[in-house]
Amino acid sequence: MSAAHKVLIEDHFLCSICLDVFTDPVTTPCGHNFCKNCITDHWNISDICQCPICKKEFKTRPELYINTFISEMVAVFRREAQQETSSSEQQAAEAGEVLCDVCTGTKLKALKSCLVCLLSYCETHLELHLTKSVLKRHQLVDPVEDLEDRMCLKHDKPLELFCQTDHTCICLLCSVLDHKTHQVVPLKEEYEEQKAELLKTDAEVQQMIQKRRLKISEIRESLRISNDAADGQKAEGVQVFTALKEIVERRLKQLIKEVEDQQKAAEEQAEDSIQHLEQQTSELMKRSSEMKQLSDSEDHLHLLQSFRALKAAAPTEDLMEVTVHSPSYEGTVVRAVAQIEETLTEVMKKILDPELKRIKKFAVDVTLDPDTANANLILSDDGKQVSHGGVKKNLLNYAKRFTRWFNVLGKQSFSSGRFYFEVQVKGKAGWSVGVARDSVNRKGEGYMSPQCGFWRMCLWKQEYRASADPYVRLSVLSPYKKVGVFVDYEEGLVSFYDADNADHIYSFTGCSFTEPLYPFLNPHMNNEGKNSAPLIITPVSHTE
């Protein structure tokens, strides 16, 4: 609408009293138009009843009626003016936004899409859907593109139903023709059901996210603890090895001083002997000179009188007895090394003793699981002792029961952190103690090695071994009576200790644990009573 045309029309719809667009326009007998309230109020306060424009007087107040024609024209004018204002306020759609399908010229941004009309509307063109009762029943959604995809390609009808049998959206004709024997529900019903399922799935996903965040926190905390432990071990290692270095250097200085002192004593002895012999040599040379003079003398009496004195003064010392004893250094280094070894043993014992005390802080209460025990084993009522009975019992063959090895697992499993337990092996001729992963083969053939999920040490044929592949022979000064087992899950460490003497026996390092670990015991065969003593899980003492 042009500005001049708009002003021209607007002049025809203005009340001359309020100077605004007519509201409930009425016409006086003289043909002029006013707002009904405006002219009524004007006559109420006036002494005479006349037209405010032409001043025509009326003897009686005219009965006024709404001029329907002007009223409809005013309504059209108001609507067009409102649309024009609304259009001026709306902005043209930007790239990627849904366009109004009704707008001509500049396309405005769609406010809603109608799933019945399959059209998108801007605010102005949406008004009929908001005011007309027939259109109010249409389903409006946020603007979407490709509304034609919501039409049935076969029947050109809106997709209003959902076939639960074929899991597809269909139209009314599809439900009658192609899916008449199928389970069909309205789209909204399936939407509500799927939305509920979606919310449920999302809740599960959120739980999964939360669990993973917690696991990440646990791993980070474990890593922090591991880093702190590594820093502590490095600091302790520097301290210990610095002390050991000082011990070796000090013993080396002692060795060098000991050798040098012996060498100095030998040198002093040799110097004394040389000085003594040089003095005797000088005296003998003097005597030789006198004897030469005497031998040249023709005086018989003088020779006889002097020879006796010269002969009597001659030294009689046996030169074979004048010797210098070279010090013997053989075995000096060996003795020094032996002393260092003894010192290092004492130092290591002082180091390991506190280490085992620290490890004992991770002690756990282990109880044996009878459902895992081989049928030949006998367990105590408290689940703390196991021995080989020599007779196979008739037991239910649970999936987790060992049928080949004489093994039994603890009830408790460990998937993180550190744990420690002790087993009494006193009086036994054979045994195995350690940890096993959850998935070990409990029925078939195989070896109890780390490759098969076992980390253990054992006494087999009077020889202590660690079950590496190949196995490692362990040196021992005296038979073990109680063995401690320590596991650091994150560090991948399994260590064995002589619990009575606080000595380290053997460690598996660099292990990769990805599933729960269980303590396990194997008392070995009874061997006709020669190995009948039980393996006993003992309480861990923290005061040793």
Coordinates of C-alpha atoms in Angstrom, one line a residue:
M1 CA 0.0 0.0 0.0
S2 CA 1.4 3.4 -1.1
A3 CA 1.9 6.1 1.6
A4 CA -0.5 8.5 -0.2
H5 CA -3.1 5.9 -0.7
K6 CA -2.8 4.8 2.9
V7 CA -3.3 8.4 4.1
L8 CA -6.3 8.9 1.8
I9 CA -8.0 5.8 3.2
E10 CA -7.1 6.5 6.7
D11 CA -8.8 10.0 6.4
H12 CA -12.1 8.3 5.6
F13 CA -12.0 6.1 8.8
L14 CA -11.1 8.8 11.3
C15 CA -13.7 10.0 13.8
S16 CA -13.8 13.8 13.8
I17 CA -14.3 13.9 17.6
C18 CA -11.5 11.5 18.9
L19 CA -9.4 11.8 15.7
D20 CA -8.8 8.0 15.7
V21 CA -10.0 5.2 13.6
F22 CA -13.7 4.4 14.1
T23 CA -14.8 2.2 16.9
D24 CA -18.4 1.0 16.4
P25 CA -19.1 3.6 13.7
V26 CA -22.6 5.1 13.6
T27 CA -24.2 7.6 11.0
T28 CA -26.2 10.6 11.9
P29 CA -29.4 11.6 9.9
C30 CA -27.2 14.2 8.2
G31 CA -24.9 11.6 6.8
H32 CA -21.8 12.1 9.0
N33 CA -20.0 9.2 10.8
F34 CA -18.7 9.1 14.4
C35 CA -17.7 6.6 17.0
K36 CA -20.8 5.6 18.8
N37 CA -19.3 6.5 22.2
C38 CA -17.9 9.7 20.9
I39 CA -21.1 11.2 19.6
T40 CA -23.1 9.9 22.5
D41 CA -20.8 11.5 25.0
H42 CA -20.8 14.7 22.9
W43 CA -24.6 15.0 23.0
N44 CA -24.7 14.1 26.7
I45 CA -22.7 17.2 27.6
S46 CA -24.3 19.5 25.0
D47 CA -27.4 21.6 25.6
I48 CA -28.6 21.1 22.0
C49 CA -28.5 18.0 19.9
Q50 CA -26.7 18.9 16.7
C51 CA -24.0 17.4 14.3
P52 CA -20.5 18.4 15.3
I53 CA -19.6 18.8 11.7
C54 CA -22.5 20.5 9.8
K55 CA -24.2 21.9 13.0
K56 CA -27.6 20.6 11.9
E57 CA -29.9 20.5 14.9
F58 CA -32.2 17.6 15.7
K59 CA -35.4 18.2 17.7
T60 CA -35.0 14.8 19.3
R61 CA -31.9 12.7 19.8
P62 CA -31.7 10.3 16.8
E63 CA -31.5 6.6 17.5
L64 CA -28.1 5.5 16.3
Y65 CA -27.2 2.1 14.8
I66 CA -23.8 0.6 13.9
N67 CA -23.0 1.2 10.3
T68 CA -22.0 -2.4 9.3
F69 CA -20.5 -1.4 6.0
I70 CA -18.2 1.1 7.5
S71 CA -17.4 -1.2 10.4
E72 CA -16.3 -4.0 8.0
M73 CA -14.2 -1.5 6.1
V74 CA -12.6 -0.3 9.3
A75 CA -11.8 -4.0 10.2
V76 CA -10.2 -4.6 6.8
F77 CA -8.2 -1.4 7.2
R78 CA -7.1 -2.4 10.7
R79 CA -6.0 -5.9 9.5
E80 CA -4.1 -4.6 6.5
A81 CA -2.4 -2.0 8.7
Q82 CA -1.5 -4.6 11.3
Q83 CA -0.2 -7.0 8.6
E84 CA 1.8 -4.2 7.1
T85 CA 3.3 -3.3 10.5
S86 CA 4.0 -6.9 11.3
S87 CA 5.6 -7.4 7.9
S88 CA 7.8 -4.4 8.5
E89 CA 8.8 -5.8 11.9
Q90 CA 9.6 -9.3 10.6
Q91 CA 13.0 -9.9 9.1
A92 CA 13.7 -11.8 5.9
A93 CA 14.7 -15.4 6.5
E94 CA 18.5 -16.0 6.7
A95 CA 20.4 -18.8 5.1
G96 CA 19.6 -22.2 6.6
E97 CA 16.2 -21.0 8.1
V98 CA 12.8 -22.3 7.0
L99 CA 11.0 -19.9 4.6
C100 CA 7.3 -19.0 4.6
D101 CA 5.6 -20.9 1.7
V102 CA 2.9 -18.2 1.3
C103 CA 5.0 -15.0 1.2
T104 CA 5.4 -13.4 -2.2
G105 CA 8.4 -11.3 -3.0
T106 CA 10.8 -11.4 0.0
K107 CA 10.4 -14.6 1.8
L108 CA 10.0 -14.2 5.6
K109 CA 11.2 -16.6 8.3
A110 CA 8.6 -19.3 9.0
L111 CA 7.3 -19.4 12.5
K112 CA 5.4 -22.7 12.3
S113 CA 4.9 -25.6 9.9
C114 CA 1.5 -27.3 9.5
L115 CA 1.7 -31.1 9.2
V116 CA -1.8 -31.1 7.6
C117 CA -1.4 -28.4 5.0
L118 CA 2.3 -29.4 4.6
L119 CA 3.2 -25.7 4.4
S120 CA 5.3 -23.4 6.6
Y121 CA 3.9 -20.0 7.7
C122 CA 5.4 -16.7 8.8
E123 CA 3.7 -14.9 11.7
T124 CA 1.3 -13.0 9.4
H125 CA 0.2 -16.0 7.4
L126 CA -0.1 -18.1 10.4
E127 CA -3.0 -16.0 11.8
L128 CA -5.7 -18.0 10.1
H129 CA -4.5 -21.2 11.8
L130 CA -4.7 -19.5 15.1
T131 CA -8.2 -17.9 14.6
K132 CA -10.2 -20.2 12.3
S133 CA -11.8 -23.1 14.2
V134 CA -11.3 -25.5 11.2
L135 CA -7.6 -24.7 10.9
K136 CA -7.1 -24.7 14.7
R137 CA -7.4 -28.5 14.6
H138 CA -4.3 -28.7 12.3
Q139 CA -1.1 -29.9 13.9
L140 CA 1.5 -27.1 14.1
V141 CA 5.2 -27.8 14.8
D142 CA 8.4 -25.8 14.8
P143 CA 9.5 -25.0 11.3
V144 CA 10.8 -28.0 9.3
E145 CA 11.9 -28.4 5.7
D146 CA 11.0 -31.1 3.3
L147 CA 7.4 -31.3 4.3
E148 CA 6.7 -33.4 1.2
D149 CA 8.7 -36.2 3.0
R150 CA 5.8 -36.4 5.4
M151 CA 3.5 -37.4 2.6
C152 CA 2.9 -41.0 1.6
L153 CA 4.7 -41.5 -1.8
K154 CA 2.2 -44.2 -2.8
H155 CA -1.1 -42.5 -1.9
D156 CA -0.1 -38.8 -1.6
K157 CA -1.7 -38.7 1.8
P158 CA -0.2 -37.4 5.1
L159 CA 1.8 -39.9 7.2
E160 CA -0.5 -40.0 10.2
L161 CA -0.1 -43.6 11.5
F162 CA 2.7 -45.9 12.6
C163 CA 2.9 -49.6 11.7
Q164 CA 4.5 -51.4 14.7
T165 CA 4.8 -54.6 12.6
D166 CA 6.9 -53.1 9.9
H167 CA 8.3 -50.2 12.0
T168 CA 7.4 -47.6 9.5
C169 CA 5.2 -44.5 9.1
I170 CA 2.1 -44.9 6.9
C171 CA -1.0 -43.0 5.7
L172 CA -4.7 -43.9 6.3
L173 CA -5.0 -45.7 3.0
C174 CA -1.9 -47.7 3.7
S175 CA -3.5 -49.0 7.0
V176 CA -6.5 -50.2 5.0
L177 CA -4.8 -51.5 1.9
D178 CA -1.3 -52.6 2.7
H179 CA -1.2 -53.0 6.5
K180 CA -4.7 -54.1 7.3
T181 CA -3.5 -57.1 9.3
H182 CA -0.7 -55.2 11.0
Q183 CA -0.6 -53.5 14.4
V184 CA -1.2 -49.9 13.6
V185 CA -1.3 -46.9 16.0
P186 CA -1.5 -43.1 15.6
L187 CA 1.8 -41.4 15.2
K188 CA 1.2 -39.5 18.4
E189 CA 0.8 -42.7 20.4
E190 CA 4.0 -44.2 19.0
Y191 CA 5.7 -40.9 19.4
E192 CA 4.8 -40.8 23.1
E193 CA 6.0 -44.4 23.5
Q194 CA 9.3 -43.8 21.6
K195 CA 9.8 -40.6 23.4
A196 CA 9.5 -42.4 26.8
E197 CA 11.9 -45.1 25.5
L198 CA 14.2 -42.3 24.3
L199 CA 14.1 -40.6 27.7
K200 CA 14.8 -44.0 29.4
T201 CA 17.7 -44.7 27.1
D202 CA 19.0 -41.2 27.7
A203 CA 18.8 -41.8 31.4
E204 CA 20.8 -45.0 30.9
V205 CA 23.3 -43.1 28.8
Q206 CA 23.6 -40.5 31.5
Q207 CA 24.3 -43.2 34.0
M208 CA 26.9 -44.7 31.7
I209 CA 28.5 -41.2 31.3
Q210 CA 28.5 -40.8 35.1
K211 CA 30.0 -44.2 35.6
R212 CA 32.7 -43.4 33.1
R213 CA 33.4 -40.0 34.7
L214 CA 33.7 -41.8 38.1
K215 CA 36.0 -44.3 36.5
I216 CA 38.1 -41.5 35.0
S217 CA 38.3 -39.9 38.5
E218 CA 39.3 -43.3 40.0
I219 CA 42.0 -43.8 37.3
R220 CA 43.2 -40.2 37.8
E221 CA 43.3 -40.7 41.6
S222 CA 45.0 -44.1 41.1
L223 CA 47.5 -42.4 38.8
R224 CA 48.1 -39.7 41.3
I225 CA 48.7 -42.3 44.1
S226 CA 50.9 -44.2 41.7
N227 CA 52.9 -41.0 40.8
D228 CA 53.2 -40.2 44.5
A229 CA 54.3 -43.8 45.2
A230 CA 56.8 -43.6 42.3
D231 CA 58.2 -40.3 43.6
G232 CA 58.5 -41.8 47.1
Q233 CA 60.2 -44.9 45.8
K234 CA 62.6 -42.8 43.7
A235 CA 63.4 -40.6 46.7
E236 CA 63.8 -43.6 48.9
G237 CA 65.9 -45.3 46.2
V238 CA 68.2 -42.3 46.0
Q239 CA 68.5 -42.3 49.8
V240 CA 69.2 -46.0 50.0
F241 CA 71.6 -46.3 47.2
T242 CA 73.4 -43.2 48.3
A243 CA 73.9 -44.8 51.7
L244 CA 75.0 -48.0 50.0
K245 CA 77.4 -46.1 47.8
E246 CA 78.8 -44.4 50.9
I247 CA 79.2 -47.8 52.5
V248 CA 81.1 -49.2 49.5
E249 CA 83.3 -46.1 49.2
R250 CA 84.1 -46.2 52.9
R251 CA 85.0 -49.9 52.7
L252 CA 87.2 -49.2 49.7
K253 CA 89.0 -46.4 51.6
Q254 CA 89.5 -48.9 54.4
L255 CA 90.8 -51.5 52.0
I256 CA 93.3 -49.1 50.4
K257 CA 94.4 -47.8 53.8
E258 CA 94.9 -51.4 55.1
V259 CA 97.0 -52.3 52.0
E260 CA 99.0 -49.1 52.2
D261 CA 99.7 -49.6 56.0
Q262 CA 101.0 -53.1 55.3
Q263 CA 103.1 -51.8 52.5
K264 CA 104.5 -49.0 54.6
A265 CA 105.4 -51.5 57.4
A266 CA 107.2 -53.7 54.9
E267 CA 109.1 -50.7 53.5
E268 CA 110.1 -49.6 57.0
Q269 CA 111.3 -53.1 57.8
A270 CA 113.3 -53.3 54.6
E271 CA 114.9 -49.8 55.2
D272 CA 116.0 -51.0 58.7
S273 CA 117.5 -54.2 57.3
I274 CA 119.3 -52.3 54.5
Q275 CA 120.7 -49.7 56.9
H276 CA 121.9 -52.4 59.3
L277 CA 123.6 -54.4 56.5
E278 CA 125.2 -51.3 55.0
Q279 CA 126.7 -50.5 58.4
Q280 CA 128.1 -54.0 58.7
T281 CA 129.3 -53.8 55.1
S282 CA 131.2 -50.6 56.0
E283 CA 132.8 -52.2 59.0
L284 CA 133.8 -55.3 57.0
M285 CA 135.4 -53.1 54.4
K286 CA 137.4 -51.4 57.1
R287 CA 138.4 -54.8 58.5
S288 CA 139.3 -56.0 55.0
S289 CA 141.6 -53.0 54.6
E290 CA 143.3 -53.7 57.9
M291 CA 143.7 -57.3 57.1
K292 CA 145.2 -56.4 53.7
Q293 CA 147.8 -54.1 55.5
L294 CA 148.5 -56.9 57.9
S295 CA 149.0 -59.4 55.2
D296 CA 151.6 -57.1 53.6
S297 CA 153.5 -56.8 56.8
E298 CA 156.8 -58.8 57.2
D299 CA 156.6 -58.4 61.0
H300 CA 155.9 -61.9 62.1
L301 CA 155.1 -61.0 65.7
H302 CA 152.8 -58.1 64.7
L303 CA 150.7 -60.3 62.3
L304 CA 150.2 -63.0 64.9
Q305 CA 149.2 -60.6 67.6
S306 CA 146.9 -58.6 65.4
F307 CA 145.2 -61.4 63.4
R308 CA 143.6 -62.9 66.5
A309 CA 141.9 -59.5 67.4
L310 CA 140.8 -59.0 63.7
K311 CA 139.3 -62.4 63.5
A312 CA 137.5 -62.2 66.9
A313 CA 135.8 -58.9 65.8
A314 CA 134.4 -60.4 62.6
P315 CA 130.5 -60.4 62.5
T316 CA 129.0 -63.9 62.9
E317 CA 125.3 -63.0 61.9
D318 CA 123.6 -65.4 59.5
L319 CA 122.5 -63.4 56.5
M320 CA 119.8 -65.9 55.7
E321 CA 118.0 -64.8 58.8
V322 CA 118.0 -61.2 57.6
T323 CA 114.9 -61.2 55.5
V324 CA 112.1 -58.8 54.6
H325 CA 108.6 -60.4 54.8
S326 CA 106.3 -59.2 52.0
P327 CA 102.8 -58.7 53.2
S328 CA 100.2 -61.2 51.8
Y329 CA 97.3 -59.3 50.1
E330 CA 95.6 -62.5 48.9
G331 CA 91.9 -62.6 50.1
T332 CA 91.9 -58.9 51.1
V333 CA 89.5 -57.9 48.4
V334 CA 87.4 -61.0 49.0
R335 CA 87.2 -60.3 52.7
A336 CA 86.3 -56.6 52.0
V337 CA 83.5 -57.7 49.6
A338 CA 82.3 -60.2 52.2
Q339 CA 82.2 -57.4 54.8
I340 CA 80.3 -55.2 52.4
E341 CA 77.8 -58.0 51.6
E342 CA 77.3 -58.5 55.3
T343 CA 76.7 -54.8 55.8
L344 CA 74.4 -54.6 52.8
T345 CA 72.4 -57.5 54.2
E346 CA 71.9 -55.7 57.4
V347 CA 70.9 -52.5 55.6
M348 CA 68.5 -54.4 53.3
K349 CA 66.9 -56.0 56.3
K350 CA 66.4 -52.6 57.8
I351 CA 64.9 -51.4 54.6
L352 CA 62.7 -54.4 53.9
D353 CA 61.4 -54.7 57.4
P354 CA 59.7 -51.2 57.3
E355 CA 58.6 -52.0 53.7
L356 CA 56.8 -55.1 54.8
K357 CA 55.3 -53.2 57.7
R358 CA 53.9 -50.7 55.2
I359 CA 52.6 -53.4 53.0
K360 CA 50.8 -55.1 55.9
K361 CA 48.6 -52.0 56.1
F362 CA 46.9 -53.4 53.0
A363 CA 46.0 -56.7 54.7
V364 CA 42.7 -58.2 53.8
D365 CA 40.6 -60.9 55.4
V366 CA 40.6 -63.9 53.0
T367 CA 38.0 -66.7 53.3
L368 CA 38.2 -69.7 51.0
D369 CA 35.3 -70.4 48.6
P370 CA 34.1 -74.1 48.9
D371 CA 32.3 -73.9 45.5
T372 CA 35.7 -73.4 43.8
A373 CA 37.6 -76.2 45.7
N374 CA 38.7 -79.4 43.9
A375 CA 36.7 -82.3 45.1
N376 CA 39.8 -83.9 46.7
L377 CA 40.3 -80.9 49.1
I378 CA 39.1 -80.6 52.7
L379 CA 38.2 -77.0 53.9
S380 CA 37.8 -76.0 57.5
D381 CA 34.4 -74.7 58.7
D382 CA 35.8 -71.1 59.0
G383 CA 37.2 -71.3 55.4
K384 CA 40.8 -70.5 56.6
Q385 CA 42.4 -73.9 56.1
V386 CA 42.7 -76.4 53.2
S387 CA 44.4 -79.8 52.9
H388 CA 44.4 -82.7 50.4
G389 CA 42.1 -85.5 51.7
G390 CA 43.3 -88.2 49.4
V391 CA 39.7 -89.2 48.6
K392 CA 37.5 -87.5 46.0
K393 CA 34.2 -86.3 47.3
N394 CA 31.0 -86.4 45.2
L395 CA 30.3 -82.7 44.8
L396 CA 28.2 -80.6 42.4
N397 CA 30.4 -79.7 39.4
Y398 CA 30.0 -76.0 39.5
A399 CA 31.4 -74.0 36.5
K400 CA 33.8 -72.3 38.9
R401 CA 35.1 -75.5 40.6
F402 CA 38.6 -76.7 39.8
T403 CA 38.6 -80.3 38.5
R404 CA 42.2 -80.8 37.4
W405 CA 44.4 -78.8 39.9
F406 CA 43.9 -79.1 43.6
N407 CA 43.1 -75.4 43.8
V408 CA 40.7 -73.3 45.8
L409 CA 40.1 -69.6 45.4
G410 CA 39.2 -67.0 48.0
K411 CA 35.6 -65.6 48.1
Q412 CA 36.9 -62.1 47.8
S413 CA 38.0 -60.6 44.5
F414 CA 40.0 -57.5 43.8
S415 CA 39.8 -55.3 40.7
S416 CA 41.9 -52.3 41.9
G417 CA 44.2 -51.0 44.6
R418 CA 46.5 -53.1 46.8
F419 CA 46.0 -56.1 49.0
Y420 CA 48.1 -58.4 51.2
F421 CA 47.5 -61.8 52.9
E422 CA 49.6 -64.4 54.7
V423 CA 49.6 -68.2 54.4
Q424 CA 51.2 -70.6 56.9
V425 CA 53.1 -73.3 55.0
K426 CA 54.9 -74.8 57.9
G427 CA 55.3 -78.6 57.9
K428 CA 54.4 -79.1 54.3
A429 CA 56.5 -80.9 51.7
G430 CA 54.7 -79.3 48.8
W431 CA 52.3 -76.3 48.2
S432 CA 51.4 -73.4 45.9
V433 CA 50.3 -69.9 46.9
G434 CA 49.4 -66.8 44.9
V435 CA 46.7 -65.1 43.0
A436 CA 44.7 -66.1 39.9
R437 CA 42.5 -64.1 37.5
D438 CA 38.8 -64.8 37.2
S439 CA 38.9 -66.4 33.7
V440 CA 41.5 -69.1 34.4
N441 CA 40.7 -72.6 32.9
R442 CA 39.3 -74.6 35.8
K443 CA 38.6 -77.8 33.9
G444 CA 41.1 -78.6 31.2
E445 CA 44.8 -78.9 30.7
G446 CA 47.3 -76.1 31.0
Y447 CA 50.0 -74.7 33.3
M448 CA 49.7 -72.5 36.4
S449 CA 51.8 -69.7 34.9
P450 CA 51.2 -66.0 34.3
Q451 CA 50.3 -66.7 30.7
C452 CA 47.4 -68.9 32.0
G453 CA 46.4 -66.4 34.6
F454 CA 48.3 -67.6 37.7
W455 CA 51.0 -65.7 39.6
R456 CA 52.3 -68.1 42.3
M457 CA 55.3 -69.4 44.2
C458 CA 55.5 -73.1 45.3
L459 CA 57.5 -75.8 47.0
W460 CA 57.9 -78.7 44.5
K461 CA 60.2 -81.7 45.0
Q462 CA 62.1 -79.9 47.8
E463 CA 62.8 -76.9 45.5
Y464 CA 61.2 -73.4 45.9
R465 CA 60.1 -72.0 42.6
A466 CA 58.3 -69.0 41.1
S467 CA 55.9 -69.9 38.3
A468 CA 57.4 -67.7 35.6
D469 CA 57.7 -69.3 32.1
P470 CA 60.2 -70.9 32.4
Y471 CA 60.0 -71.2 36.2
V472 CA 62.6 -69.5 38.4
R473 CA 64.4 -71.4 41.1
L474 CA 64.4 -69.5 44.4
S475 CA 67.4 -69.7 46.8
V476 CA 66.6 -70.0 50.5
L477 CA 68.6 -70.3 53.7
S478 CA 66.0 -72.1 55.7
P479 CA 62.5 -73.5 54.9
Y480 CA 59.7 -70.9 54.8
K481 CA 57.1 -71.2 57.5
K482 CA 54.8 -68.3 56.5
V483 CA 54.5 -66.6 53.1
G484 CA 53.1 -63.2 52.5
V485 CA 51.5 -62.3 49.2
F486 CA 51.2 -58.6 48.1
V487 CA 49.4 -57.3 45.0
D488 CA 49.4 -53.8 43.5
Y489 CA 46.7 -54.0 40.8
E490 CA 47.4 -50.7 39.0
E491 CA 51.2 -51.2 39.3
G492 CA 51.0 -54.7 37.9
L493 CA 53.0 -56.2 40.8
V494 CA 52.8 -59.5 42.6
S495 CA 55.4 -59.9 45.4
F496 CA 56.1 -62.8 47.9
Y497 CA 57.7 -62.3 51.3
D498 CA 59.1 -64.4 54.1
A499 CA 56.6 -63.1 56.6
D500 CA 58.6 -64.3 59.6
N501 CA 61.9 -62.7 58.6
A502 CA 60.5 -59.8 56.6
D503 CA 62.6 -60.9 53.6
H504 CA 61.6 -60.3 50.0
I505 CA 61.5 -63.6 48.1
Y506 CA 60.4 -62.8 44.5
S507 CA 58.3 -60.3 42.5
F508 CA 56.4 -60.5 39.2
T509 CA 56.6 -57.0 37.7
G510 CA 55.0 -55.4 34.7
C511 CA 51.9 -57.5 34.9
S512 CA 48.7 -56.3 33.0
F513 CA 45.6 -57.0 35.1
T514 CA 42.3 -56.5 33.3
E515 CA 39.9 -58.6 35.3
P516 CA 39.3 -59.5 39.0
L517 CA 42.0 -61.3 40.9
Y518 CA 41.4 -64.0 43.6
P519 CA 43.8 -65.3 46.2
F520 CA 44.4 -69.0 45.6
L521 CA 45.9 -71.9 47.5
N522 CA 47.0 -75.4 46.4
P523 CA 48.1 -77.8 49.2
H524 CA 49.4 -80.4 46.7
M525 CA 48.7 -84.1 47.1
N526 CA 48.6 -85.8 50.5
N527 CA 51.4 -88.1 49.4
E528 CA 50.3 -90.9 51.8
G529 CA 50.4 -88.6 54.8
K530 CA 53.8 -87.0 54.1
N531 CA 52.1 -83.8 53.0
S532 CA 49.0 -83.8 55.1
A533 CA 49.5 -80.5 57.0
P534 CA 47.0 -77.9 55.9
L535 CA 47.7 -74.5 54.3
I536 CA 46.4 -71.9 56.8
I537 CA 45.4 -68.3 56.1
T538 CA 46.6 -66.5 59.2
P539 CA 45.7 -63.1 60.6
V540 CA 48.3 -60.4 59.7
S541 CA 50.1 -59.0 62.7
H542 CA 51.0 -55.3 62.4
T543 CA 53.2 -55.2 65.4
E544 CA 56.1 -57.4 64.3

